[in-house]
Amino acid sequence: DREGMQSRWLSPTEKHIMSKNDDQGRLPPPENTTPALREGERFPDPIEALTSGLGDDPALGDLIAFRQSRPDLKEAARMSRLIRDLLSLSQIELNEHTVPEGTVDLLAVLRSVGDMLQFQVAGKKMQIEISAPAELPPVVGDRDQLVQVFQNLIDNAVKYGRKGTAVEVGIGVAPANGDRGQQVSISVHDHGEGIAREHLPRLTERFYRVDHARSRELGGTGLGLAIVKHIVNRHRGQLQIDSEEGEGSTFTITLPAAPMAAEAKRAKTG
């Protein structure tokens, strides 16, 4: 009969689909297979997805060379970063009034960022040098956001630093003073061309660039330092920028140490 003929010609996949039809023969709505993102997560950049996990594989060099030879891919990647940064900045601004409650190991954060940027560093024959005191208190903070801060700052130092130089990252601890608790400062210094003094007050504005053409060539979105500023504000910290033309630039972040760590150290020395 007709039903038997239909079943003989149907593939297993087609039968599975037919079995899911309702009484009117309509297919059910497609299942949502897109994974939900938790707060702080993001979908990976397409280029990052291609390069992640390659390690020291020689194919990485070929992939980077191919990407550089295709301006359309480079521009697509830049637009992807721009959209990602705009969404990130919007989320940061929404939560800026809420002080983070966690504690963060800054040295672990900086080492993690160094690992993330190993390809860019190797490509310019540079190195990241981190110096820190033997006893470094944790800071009050959101680890993911602080990773974002130092990824932006160190990535900029690599981009604008001279080939073959070092990016120097120094950590210092200032004791409590009056109503101000113990503070931890982190400075990121590059050996680049430096920035003219008149530009310094505007560097954290959205889309402000000292050199538009160079920033675009390097894949910048013009939002990195704005993101840094708002994250630092949320952490009730401070951002200071110093630069000398021909000598390089230093970006210093000061953050409050975790109160428990500061109190324990005072009790130990007292």
PDB file of C-alpha atoms in Angstrom:
ATOM      1  CA  ASP A   1       0.000   0.000   0.000  1.00  0.00           C
ATOM      2  CA  ARG A   2       0.937   3.663  -0.128  1.00  0.00           C
ATOM      3  CA  GLU A   3       2.142   3.828   3.464  1.00  0.00           C
ATOM      4  CA  GLY A   4       4.258   0.722   2.930  1.00  0.00           C
ATOM      5  CA  MET A   5       5.804   2.195  -0.211  1.00  0.00           C
ATOM      6  CA  GLN A   6       6.630   5.387   1.659  1.00  0.00           C
ATOM      7  CA  SER A   7       8.341   3.505   4.476  1.00  0.00           C
ATOM      8  CA  ARG A   8      10.396   1.451   2.024  1.00  0.00           C
ATOM      9  CA  TRP A   9      11.824   4.561   0.382  1.00  0.00           C
ATOM     10  CA  LEU A  10      12.562   6.506   3.569  1.00  0.00           C
ATOM     11  CA  SER A  11      16.087   6.549   4.959  1.00  0.00           C
ATOM     12  CA  PRO A  12      16.628   6.020   8.722  1.00  0.00           C
ATOM     13  CA  THR A  13      17.229   9.766   9.131  1.00  0.00           C
ATOM     14  CA  GLU A  14      14.015  10.620   7.283  1.00  0.00           C
ATOM     15  CA  LYS A  15      12.064   8.139   9.398  1.00  0.00           C
ATOM     16  CA  HIS A  16      13.457   9.742  12.556  1.00  0.00           C
ATOM     17  CA  ILE A  17      12.320  13.157  11.341  1.00  0.00           C
ATOM     18  CA  MET A  18       8.878  11.865  10.345  1.00  0.00           C
ATOM     19  CA  SER A  19       8.464  10.305  13.785  1.00  0.00           C
ATOM     20  CA  LYS A  20       8.900  13.734  15.349  1.00  0.00           C
ATOM     21  CA  ASN A  21       6.119  15.326  13.264  1.00  0.00           C
ATOM     22  CA  ASP A  22       2.940  16.297  15.049  1.00  0.00           C
ATOM     23  CA  ASP A  23      -0.504  15.208  13.950  1.00  0.00           C
ATOM     24  CA  GLN A  24      -0.640  17.914  11.276  1.00  0.00           C
ATOM     25  CA  GLY A  25       2.665  16.806   9.785  1.00  0.00           C
ATOM     26  CA  ARG A  26       4.570  19.848  11.053  1.00  0.00           C
ATOM     27  CA  LEU A  27       8.131  19.548  12.247  1.00  0.00           C
ATOM     28  CA  PRO A  28       8.904  20.608  15.799  1.00  0.00           C
ATOM     29  CA  PRO A  29      10.867  23.857  16.263  1.00  0.00           C
ATOM     30  CA  PRO A  30      14.648  23.370  15.954  1.00  0.00           C
ATOM     31  CA  GLU A  31      16.471  22.715  19.174  1.00  0.00           C
ATOM     32  CA  ASN A  32      18.728  25.492  20.444  1.00  0.00           C
ATOM     33  CA  THR A  33      22.220  24.038  20.323  1.00  0.00           C
ATOM     34  CA  THR A  34      23.990  27.327  21.067  1.00  0.00           C
ATOM     35  CA  PRO A  35      25.667  27.054  24.492  1.00  0.00           C
ATOM     36  CA  ALA A  36      24.621  29.636  27.058  1.00  0.00           C
ATOM     37  CA  LEU A  37      27.340  31.997  28.234  1.00  0.00           C
ATOM     38  CA  ARG A  38      27.932  32.621  31.901  1.00  0.00           C
ATOM     39  CA  GLU A  39      28.717  36.135  33.108  1.00  0.00           C
ATOM     40  CA  GLY A  40      32.223  37.135  32.095  1.00  0.00           C
ATOM     41  CA  GLU A  41      32.418  34.571  29.265  1.00  0.00           C
ATOM     42  CA  ARG A  42      32.443  35.374  25.566  1.00  0.00           C
ATOM     43  CA  PHE A  43      32.314  33.528  22.280  1.00  0.00           C
ATOM     44  CA  PRO A  44      35.849  33.074  20.953  1.00  0.00           C
ATOM     45  CA  ASP A  45      37.252  35.304  18.251  1.00  0.00           C
ATOM     46  CA  PRO A  46      37.387  33.285  14.985  1.00  0.00           C
ATOM     47  CA  ILE A  47      41.131  33.871  14.602  1.00  0.00           C
ATOM     48  CA  GLU A  48      41.743  32.950  18.244  1.00  0.00           C
ATOM     49  CA  ALA A  49      39.757  29.767  17.702  1.00  0.00           C
ATOM     50  CA  LEU A  50      41.977  28.875  14.748  1.00  0.00           C
ATOM     51  CA  THR A  51      45.249  29.508  16.557  1.00  0.00           C
ATOM     52  CA  SER A  52      44.402  28.166  20.030  1.00  0.00           C
ATOM     53  CA  GLY A  53      46.030  24.868  20.835  1.00  0.00           C
ATOM     54  CA  LEU A  54      48.631  25.037  18.092  1.00  0.00           C
ATOM     55  CA  GLY A  55      51.451  25.714  20.563  1.00  0.00           C
ATOM     56  CA  ASP A  56      54.767  25.693  18.720  1.00  0.00           C
ATOM     57  CA  ASP A  57      53.318  23.914  15.698  1.00  0.00           C
ATOM     58  CA  PRO A  58      55.013  25.200  12.493  1.00  0.00           C
ATOM     59  CA  ALA A  59      51.540  25.550  10.990  1.00  0.00           C
ATOM     60  CA  LEU A  60      51.011  28.574  13.221  1.00  0.00           C
ATOM     61  CA  GLY A  61      53.569  30.614  11.274  1.00  0.00           C
ATOM     62  CA  ASP A  62      51.904  29.649   7.999  1.00  0.00           C
ATOM     63  CA  LEU A  63      48.497  30.623   9.367  1.00  0.00           C
ATOM     64  CA  ILE A  64      49.729  34.024  10.562  1.00  0.00           C
ATOM     65  CA  ALA A  65      51.496  34.670   7.238  1.00  0.00           C
ATOM     66  CA  PHE A  66      48.337  33.743   5.335  1.00  0.00           C
ATOM     67  CA  ARG A  67      46.241  36.028   7.530  1.00  0.00           C
ATOM     68  CA  GLN A  68      48.641  38.940   6.958  1.00  0.00           C
ATOM     69  CA  SER A  69      48.496  38.389   3.201  1.00  0.00           C
ATOM     70  CA  ARG A  70      44.697  38.682   3.239  1.00  0.00           C
ATOM     71  CA  PRO A  71      43.578  42.219   4.193  1.00  0.00           C
ATOM     72  CA  ASP A  72      39.944  41.082   4.199  1.00  0.00           C
ATOM     73  CA  LEU A  73      40.647  38.521   6.930  1.00  0.00           C
ATOM     74  CA  LYS A  74      42.609  41.076   8.919  1.00  0.00           C
ATOM     75  CA  GLU A  75      39.764  43.596   8.728  1.00  0.00           C
ATOM     76  CA  ALA A  76      37.201  40.923   9.628  1.00  0.00           C
ATOM     77  CA  ALA A  77      39.233  40.032  12.703  1.00  0.00           C
ATOM     78  CA  ARG A  78      39.481  43.701  13.683  1.00  0.00           C
ATOM     79  CA  MET A  79      35.716  44.131  13.352  1.00  0.00           C
ATOM     80  CA  SER A  80      35.193  41.034  15.463  1.00  0.00           C
ATOM     81  CA  ARG A  81      37.398  42.545  18.184  1.00  0.00           C
ATOM     82  CA  LEU A  82      35.558  45.862  17.916  1.00  0.00           C
ATOM     83  CA  ILE A  83      32.170  44.229  18.494  1.00  0.00           C
ATOM     84  CA  ARG A  84      33.585  42.164  21.344  1.00  0.00           C
ATOM     85  CA  ASP A  85      35.114  45.252  22.995  1.00  0.00           C
ATOM     86  CA  LEU A  86      31.901  47.285  22.640  1.00  0.00           C
ATOM     87  CA  LEU A  87      29.874  44.528  24.303  1.00  0.00           C
ATOM     88  CA  SER A  88      32.506  44.136  27.001  1.00  0.00           C
ATOM     89  CA  LEU A  89      32.621  47.871  27.737  1.00  0.00           C
ATOM     90  CA  SER A  90      28.832  48.035  27.970  1.00  0.00           C
ATOM     91  CA  GLN A  91      28.785  45.180  30.486  1.00  0.00           C
ATOM     92  CA  ILE A  92      31.592  46.733  32.543  1.00  0.00           C
ATOM     93  CA  GLU A  93      29.794  50.076  32.724  1.00  0.00           C
ATOM     94  CA  LEU A  94      26.612  48.381  33.960  1.00  0.00           C
ATOM     95  CA  ASN A  95      28.501  46.859  36.915  1.00  0.00           C
ATOM     96  CA  GLU A  96      30.888  49.750  37.582  1.00  0.00           C
ATOM     97  CA  HIS A  97      29.072  50.841  40.750  1.00  0.00           C
ATOM     98  CA  THR A  98      29.417  47.344  42.284  1.00  0.00           C
ATOM     99  CA  VAL A  99      32.740  46.763  44.049  1.00  0.00           C
ATOM    100  CA  PRO A 100      34.159  43.255  43.473  1.00  0.00           C
ATOM    101  CA  GLU A 101      34.133  40.975  46.508  1.00  0.00           C
ATOM    102  CA  GLY A 102      36.735  38.390  45.555  1.00  0.00           C
ATOM    103  CA  THR A 103      40.498  38.324  46.062  1.00  0.00           C
ATOM    104  CA  VAL A 104      42.999  37.939  43.246  1.00  0.00           C
ATOM    105  CA  ASP A 105      46.613  36.735  43.053  1.00  0.00           C
ATOM    106  CA  LEU A 106      48.136  39.374  40.763  1.00  0.00           C
ATOM    107  CA  LEU A 107      51.320  37.464  40.037  1.00  0.00           C
ATOM    108  CA  ALA A 108      49.296  34.497  38.766  1.00  0.00           C
ATOM    109  CA  VAL A 109      47.223  36.871  36.613  1.00  0.00           C
ATOM    110  CA  LEU A 110      50.318  38.453  35.058  1.00  0.00           C
ATOM    111  CA  ARG A 111      51.905  35.090  34.317  1.00  0.00           C
ATOM    112  CA  SER A 112      48.662  33.924  32.710  1.00  0.00           C
ATOM    113  CA  VAL A 113      48.558  37.037  30.515  1.00  0.00           C
ATOM    114  CA  GLY A 114      52.178  36.442  29.523  1.00  0.00           C
ATOM    115  CA  ASP A 115      51.232  32.943  28.359  1.00  0.00           C
ATOM    116  CA  MET A 116      48.317  34.336  26.333  1.00  0.00           C
ATOM    117  CA  LEU A 117      50.595  36.762  24.498  1.00  0.00           C
ATOM    118  CA  GLN A 118      53.509  34.407  23.838  1.00  0.00           C
ATOM    119  CA  PHE A 119      52.997  34.397  20.052  1.00  0.00           C
ATOM    120  CA  GLN A 120      52.944  38.177  19.747  1.00  0.00           C
ATOM    121  CA  VAL A 121      56.014  38.445  21.985  1.00  0.00           C
ATOM    122  CA  ALA A 122      57.938  35.812  20.024  1.00  0.00           C
ATOM    123  CA  GLY A 123      56.957  37.432  16.733  1.00  0.00           C
ATOM    124  CA  LYS A 124      58.781  40.643  17.725  1.00  0.00           C
ATOM    125  CA  LYS A 125      61.632  38.849  19.498  1.00  0.00           C
ATOM    126  CA  MET A 126      60.645  40.514  22.739  1.00  0.00           C
ATOM    127  CA  GLN A 127      60.255  39.259  26.286  1.00  0.00           C
ATOM    128  CA  ILE A 128      58.075  40.056  29.275  1.00  0.00           C
ATOM    129  CA  GLU A 129      60.011  40.636  32.487  1.00  0.00           C
ATOM    130  CA  ILE A 130      58.022  40.522  35.740  1.00  0.00           C
ATOM    131  CA  SER A 131      59.516  41.669  39.034  1.00  0.00           C
ATOM    132  CA  ALA A 132      57.597  41.317  42.307  1.00  0.00           C
ATOM    133  CA  PRO A 133      58.357  41.399  46.050  1.00  0.00           C
ATOM    134  CA  ALA A 134      58.724  38.114  47.919  1.00  0.00           C
ATOM    135  CA  GLU A 135      55.552  38.812  49.913  1.00  0.00           C
ATOM    136  CA  LEU A 136      52.776  40.041  47.680  1.00  0.00           C
ATOM    137  CA  PRO A 137      49.284  40.409  49.166  1.00  0.00           C
ATOM    138  CA  PRO A 138      46.249  39.572  47.061  1.00  0.00           C
ATOM    139  CA  VAL A 139      44.050  42.434  45.905  1.00  0.00           C
ATOM    140  CA  VAL A 140      40.310  42.892  46.067  1.00  0.00           C
ATOM    141  CA  GLY A 141      39.046  42.209  42.585  1.00  0.00           C
ATOM    142  CA  ASP A 142      37.401  40.315  39.785  1.00  0.00           C
ATOM    143  CA  ARG A 143      40.019  38.006  38.278  1.00  0.00           C
ATOM    144  CA  ASP A 144      38.561  37.945  34.768  1.00  0.00           C
ATOM    145  CA  GLN A 145      38.410  41.726  34.619  1.00  0.00           C
ATOM    146  CA  LEU A 146      41.956  42.131  35.917  1.00  0.00           C
ATOM    147  CA  VAL A 147      43.145  39.668  33.276  1.00  0.00           C
ATOM    148  CA  GLN A 148      41.424  41.926  30.745  1.00  0.00           C
ATOM    149  CA  VAL A 149      43.185  45.007  32.159  1.00  0.00           C
ATOM    150  CA  PHE A 150      46.688  43.575  31.995  1.00  0.00           C
ATOM    151  CA  GLN A 151      46.093  41.798  28.704  1.00  0.00           C
ATOM    152  CA  ASN A 152      45.221  45.188  27.200  1.00  0.00           C
ATOM    153  CA  LEU A 153      48.208  46.974  28.757  1.00  0.00           C
ATOM    154  CA  ILE A 154      50.821  44.316  28.014  1.00  0.00           C
ATOM    155  CA  ASP A 155      49.474  43.704  24.507  1.00  0.00           C
ATOM    156  CA  ASN A 156      49.798  47.448  23.830  1.00  0.00           C
ATOM    157  CA  ALA A 157      53.350  47.419  25.202  1.00  0.00           C
ATOM    158  CA  VAL A 158      54.225  44.588  22.807  1.00  0.00           C
ATOM    159  CA  LYS A 159      52.563  46.312  19.835  1.00  0.00           C
ATOM    160  CA  TYR A 160      54.205  49.694  20.400  1.00  0.00           C
ATOM    161  CA  GLY A 161      57.500  48.566  21.919  1.00  0.00           C
ATOM    162  CA  ARG A 162      60.568  48.332  19.705  1.00  0.00           C
ATOM    163  CA  LYS A 163      61.457  44.947  18.287  1.00  0.00           C
ATOM    164  CA  GLY A 164      63.891  43.016  20.467  1.00  0.00           C
ATOM    165  CA  THR A 165      63.174  45.020  23.629  1.00  0.00           C
ATOM    166  CA  ALA A 166      61.551  43.914  26.884  1.00  0.00           C
ATOM    167  CA  VAL A 167      58.180  44.757  28.366  1.00  0.00           C
ATOM    168  CA  GLU A 168      58.935  45.441  32.028  1.00  0.00           C
ATOM    169  CA  VAL A 169      56.188  44.678  34.531  1.00  0.00           C
ATOM    170  CA  GLY A 170      56.909  45.762  38.100  1.00  0.00           C
ATOM    171  CA  ILE A 171      54.821  45.193  41.232  1.00  0.00           C
ATOM    172  CA  GLY A 172      55.185  47.252  44.390  1.00  0.00           C
ATOM    173  CA  VAL A 173      53.381  47.380  47.747  1.00  0.00           C
ATOM    174  CA  ALA A 174      52.670  50.610  49.645  1.00  0.00           C
ATOM    175  CA  PRO A 175      51.871  50.327  53.375  1.00  0.00           C
ATOM    176  CA  ALA A 176      48.609  51.538  54.885  1.00  0.00           C
ATOM    177  CA  ASN A 177      48.547  55.271  55.540  1.00  0.00           C
ATOM    178  CA  GLY A 178      45.805  56.775  57.715  1.00  0.00           C
ATOM    179  CA  ASP A 179      42.398  55.895  56.307  1.00  0.00           C
ATOM    180  CA  ARG A 180      43.987  54.452  53.206  1.00  0.00           C
ATOM    181  CA  GLY A 181      44.713  50.753  53.420  1.00  0.00           C
ATOM    182  CA  GLN A 182      47.605  48.845  51.915  1.00  0.00           C
ATOM    183  CA  GLN A 183      47.944  49.396  48.150  1.00  0.00           C
ATOM    184  CA  VAL A 184      49.457  47.311  45.373  1.00  0.00           C
ATOM    185  CA  SER A 185      50.809  49.033  42.251  1.00  0.00           C
ATOM    186  CA  ILE A 186      51.537  47.351  38.926  1.00  0.00           C
ATOM    187  CA  SER A 187      53.470  49.219  36.235  1.00  0.00           C
ATOM    188  CA  VAL A 188      53.805  48.165  32.593  1.00  0.00           C
ATOM    189  CA  HIS A 189      56.679  49.854  30.768  1.00  0.00           C
ATOM    190  CA  ASP A 190      57.541  49.602  27.083  1.00  0.00           C
ATOM    191  CA  HIS A 191      60.592  50.787  25.144  1.00  0.00           C
ATOM    192  CA  GLY A 192      58.677  52.348  22.280  1.00  0.00           C
ATOM    193  CA  GLU A 193      58.480  55.756  20.676  1.00  0.00           C
ATOM    194  CA  GLY A 194      56.544  57.285  23.562  1.00  0.00           C
ATOM    195  CA  ILE A 195      53.501  59.537  23.455  1.00  0.00           C
ATOM    196  CA  ALA A 196      53.432  63.331  23.227  1.00  0.00           C
ATOM    197  CA  ARG A 197      52.295  64.966  26.465  1.00  0.00           C
ATOM    198  CA  GLU A 198      49.232  66.628  24.926  1.00  0.00           C
ATOM    199  CA  HIS A 199      47.707  63.238  24.124  1.00  0.00           C
ATOM    200  CA  LEU A 200      48.007  61.722  27.619  1.00  0.00           C
ATOM    201  CA  PRO A 201      44.805  63.162  29.182  1.00  0.00           C
ATOM    202  CA  ARG A 202      42.683  61.769  26.331  1.00  0.00           C
ATOM    203  CA  LEU A 203      44.104  58.267  25.960  1.00  0.00           C
ATOM    204  CA  THR A 204      41.263  56.629  27.911  1.00  0.00           C
ATOM    205  CA  GLU A 205      38.526  58.225  25.796  1.00  0.00           C
ATOM    206  CA  ARG A 206      36.574  55.890  23.548  1.00  0.00           C
ATOM    207  CA  PHE A 207      38.049  55.644  20.051  1.00  0.00           C
ATOM    208  CA  TYR A 208      40.778  58.189  20.775  1.00  0.00           C
ATOM    209  CA  ARG A 209      43.962  57.330  18.908  1.00  0.00           C
ATOM    210  CA  VAL A 210      47.296  59.124  18.769  1.00  0.00           C
ATOM    211  CA  ASP A 211      48.020  57.680  15.320  1.00  0.00           C
ATOM    212  CA  HIS A 212      44.858  56.461  13.556  1.00  0.00           C
ATOM    213  CA  ALA A 213      46.640  54.728  10.685  1.00  0.00           C
ATOM    214  CA  ARG A 214      49.096  52.850  12.885  1.00  0.00           C
ATOM    215  CA  SER A 215      46.434  51.825  15.384  1.00  0.00           C
ATOM    216  CA  ARG A 216      44.282  50.426  12.585  1.00  0.00           C
ATOM    217  CA  GLU A 217      47.257  48.619  11.056  1.00  0.00           C
ATOM    218  CA  LEU A 218      47.992  46.978  14.410  1.00  0.00           C
ATOM    219  CA  GLY A 219      44.385  45.867  14.785  1.00  0.00           C
ATOM    220  CA  GLY A 220      43.427  48.293  17.556  1.00  0.00           C
ATOM    221  CA  THR A 221      39.784  49.079  18.283  1.00  0.00           C
ATOM    222  CA  GLY A 222      40.297  52.356  20.165  1.00  0.00           C
ATOM    223  CA  LEU A 223      38.507  50.905  23.201  1.00  0.00           C
ATOM    224  CA  GLY A 224      41.245  49.075  25.101  1.00  0.00           C
ATOM    225  CA  LEU A 225      42.239  51.885  27.473  1.00  0.00           C
ATOM    226  CA  ALA A 226      38.597  52.918  27.985  1.00  0.00           C
ATOM    227  CA  ILE A 227      37.937  49.354  29.154  1.00  0.00           C
ATOM    228  CA  VAL A 228      40.982  49.534  31.435  1.00  0.00           C
ATOM    229  CA  LYS A 229      39.787  52.825  32.960  1.00  0.00           C
ATOM    230  CA  HIS A 230      36.291  51.566  33.757  1.00  0.00           C
ATOM    231  CA  ILE A 231      37.529  48.294  35.254  1.00  0.00           C
ATOM    232  CA  VAL A 232      40.012  50.175  37.437  1.00  0.00           C
ATOM    233  CA  ASN A 233      37.210  52.524  38.538  1.00  0.00           C
ATOM    234  CA  ARG A 234      35.069  49.536  39.514  1.00  0.00           C
ATOM    235  CA  HIS A 235      37.976  48.218  41.611  1.00  0.00           C
ATOM    236  CA  ARG A 236      38.299  51.631  43.299  1.00  0.00           C
ATOM    237  CA  GLY A 237      41.824  51.864  41.955  1.00  0.00           C
ATOM    238  CA  GLN A 238      43.821  54.439  40.025  1.00  0.00           C
ATOM    239  CA  LEU A 239      45.396  54.583  36.573  1.00  0.00           C
ATOM    240  CA  GLN A 240      48.430  56.756  35.884  1.00  0.00           C
ATOM    241  CA  ILE A 241      50.056  57.233  32.476  1.00  0.00           C
ATOM    242  CA  ASP A 242      53.599  58.561  32.031  1.00  0.00           C
ATOM    243  CA  SER A 243      55.411  58.853  28.744  1.00  0.00           C
ATOM    244  CA  GLU A 244      58.447  60.498  27.189  1.00  0.00           C
ATOM    245  CA  GLU A 245      58.846  60.735  23.446  1.00  0.00           C
ATOM    246  CA  GLY A 246      61.695  58.531  22.344  1.00  0.00           C
ATOM    247  CA  GLU A 247      61.851  56.760  25.714  1.00  0.00           C
ATOM    248  CA  GLY A 248      58.627  54.751  25.950  1.00  0.00           C
ATOM    249  CA  SER A 249      55.517  54.714  28.130  1.00  0.00           C
ATOM    250  CA  THR A 250      54.571  53.475  31.590  1.00  0.00           C
ATOM    251  CA  PHE A 251      51.030  52.595  32.634  1.00  0.00           C
ATOM    252  CA  THR A 252      50.602  52.150  36.390  1.00  0.00           C
ATOM    253  CA  ILE A 253      47.576  50.603  38.076  1.00  0.00           C
ATOM    254  CA  THR A 254      47.112  50.970  41.840  1.00  0.00           C
ATOM    255  CA  LEU A 255      44.653  48.647  43.581  1.00  0.00           C
ATOM    256  CA  PRO A 256      43.616  48.149  47.211  1.00  0.00           C
ATOM    257  CA  ALA A 257      45.103  45.082  48.857  1.00  0.00           C
ATOM    258  CA  ALA A 258      42.655  42.595  50.329  1.00  0.00           C
ATOM    259  CA  PRO A 259      41.915  43.855  53.894  1.00  0.00           C
ATOM    260  CA  MET A 260      42.374  40.464  55.534  1.00  0.00           C
ATOM    261  CA  ALA A 261      45.862  40.121  54.076  1.00  0.00           C
ATOM    262  CA  ALA A 262      46.840  43.596  55.253  1.00  0.00           C
ATOM    263  CA  GLU A 263      45.501  42.990  58.779  1.00  0.00           C
ATOM    264  CA  ALA A 264      47.266  39.635  59.061  1.00  0.00           C
ATOM    265  CA  LYS A 265      50.582  41.192  58.039  1.00  0.00           C
ATOM    266  CA  ARG A 266      50.183  44.013  60.595  1.00  0.00           C
ATOM    267  CA  ALA A 267      49.402  41.493  63.312  1.00  0.00           C
ATOM    268  CA  LYS A 268      52.472  39.453  62.376  1.00  0.00           C
ATOM    269  CA  THR A 269      54.857  42.432  62.427  1.00  0.00           C
ATOM    270  CA  GLY A 270      53.202  43.995  65.497  1.00  0.00           C
TER     271      GLY A 270
END
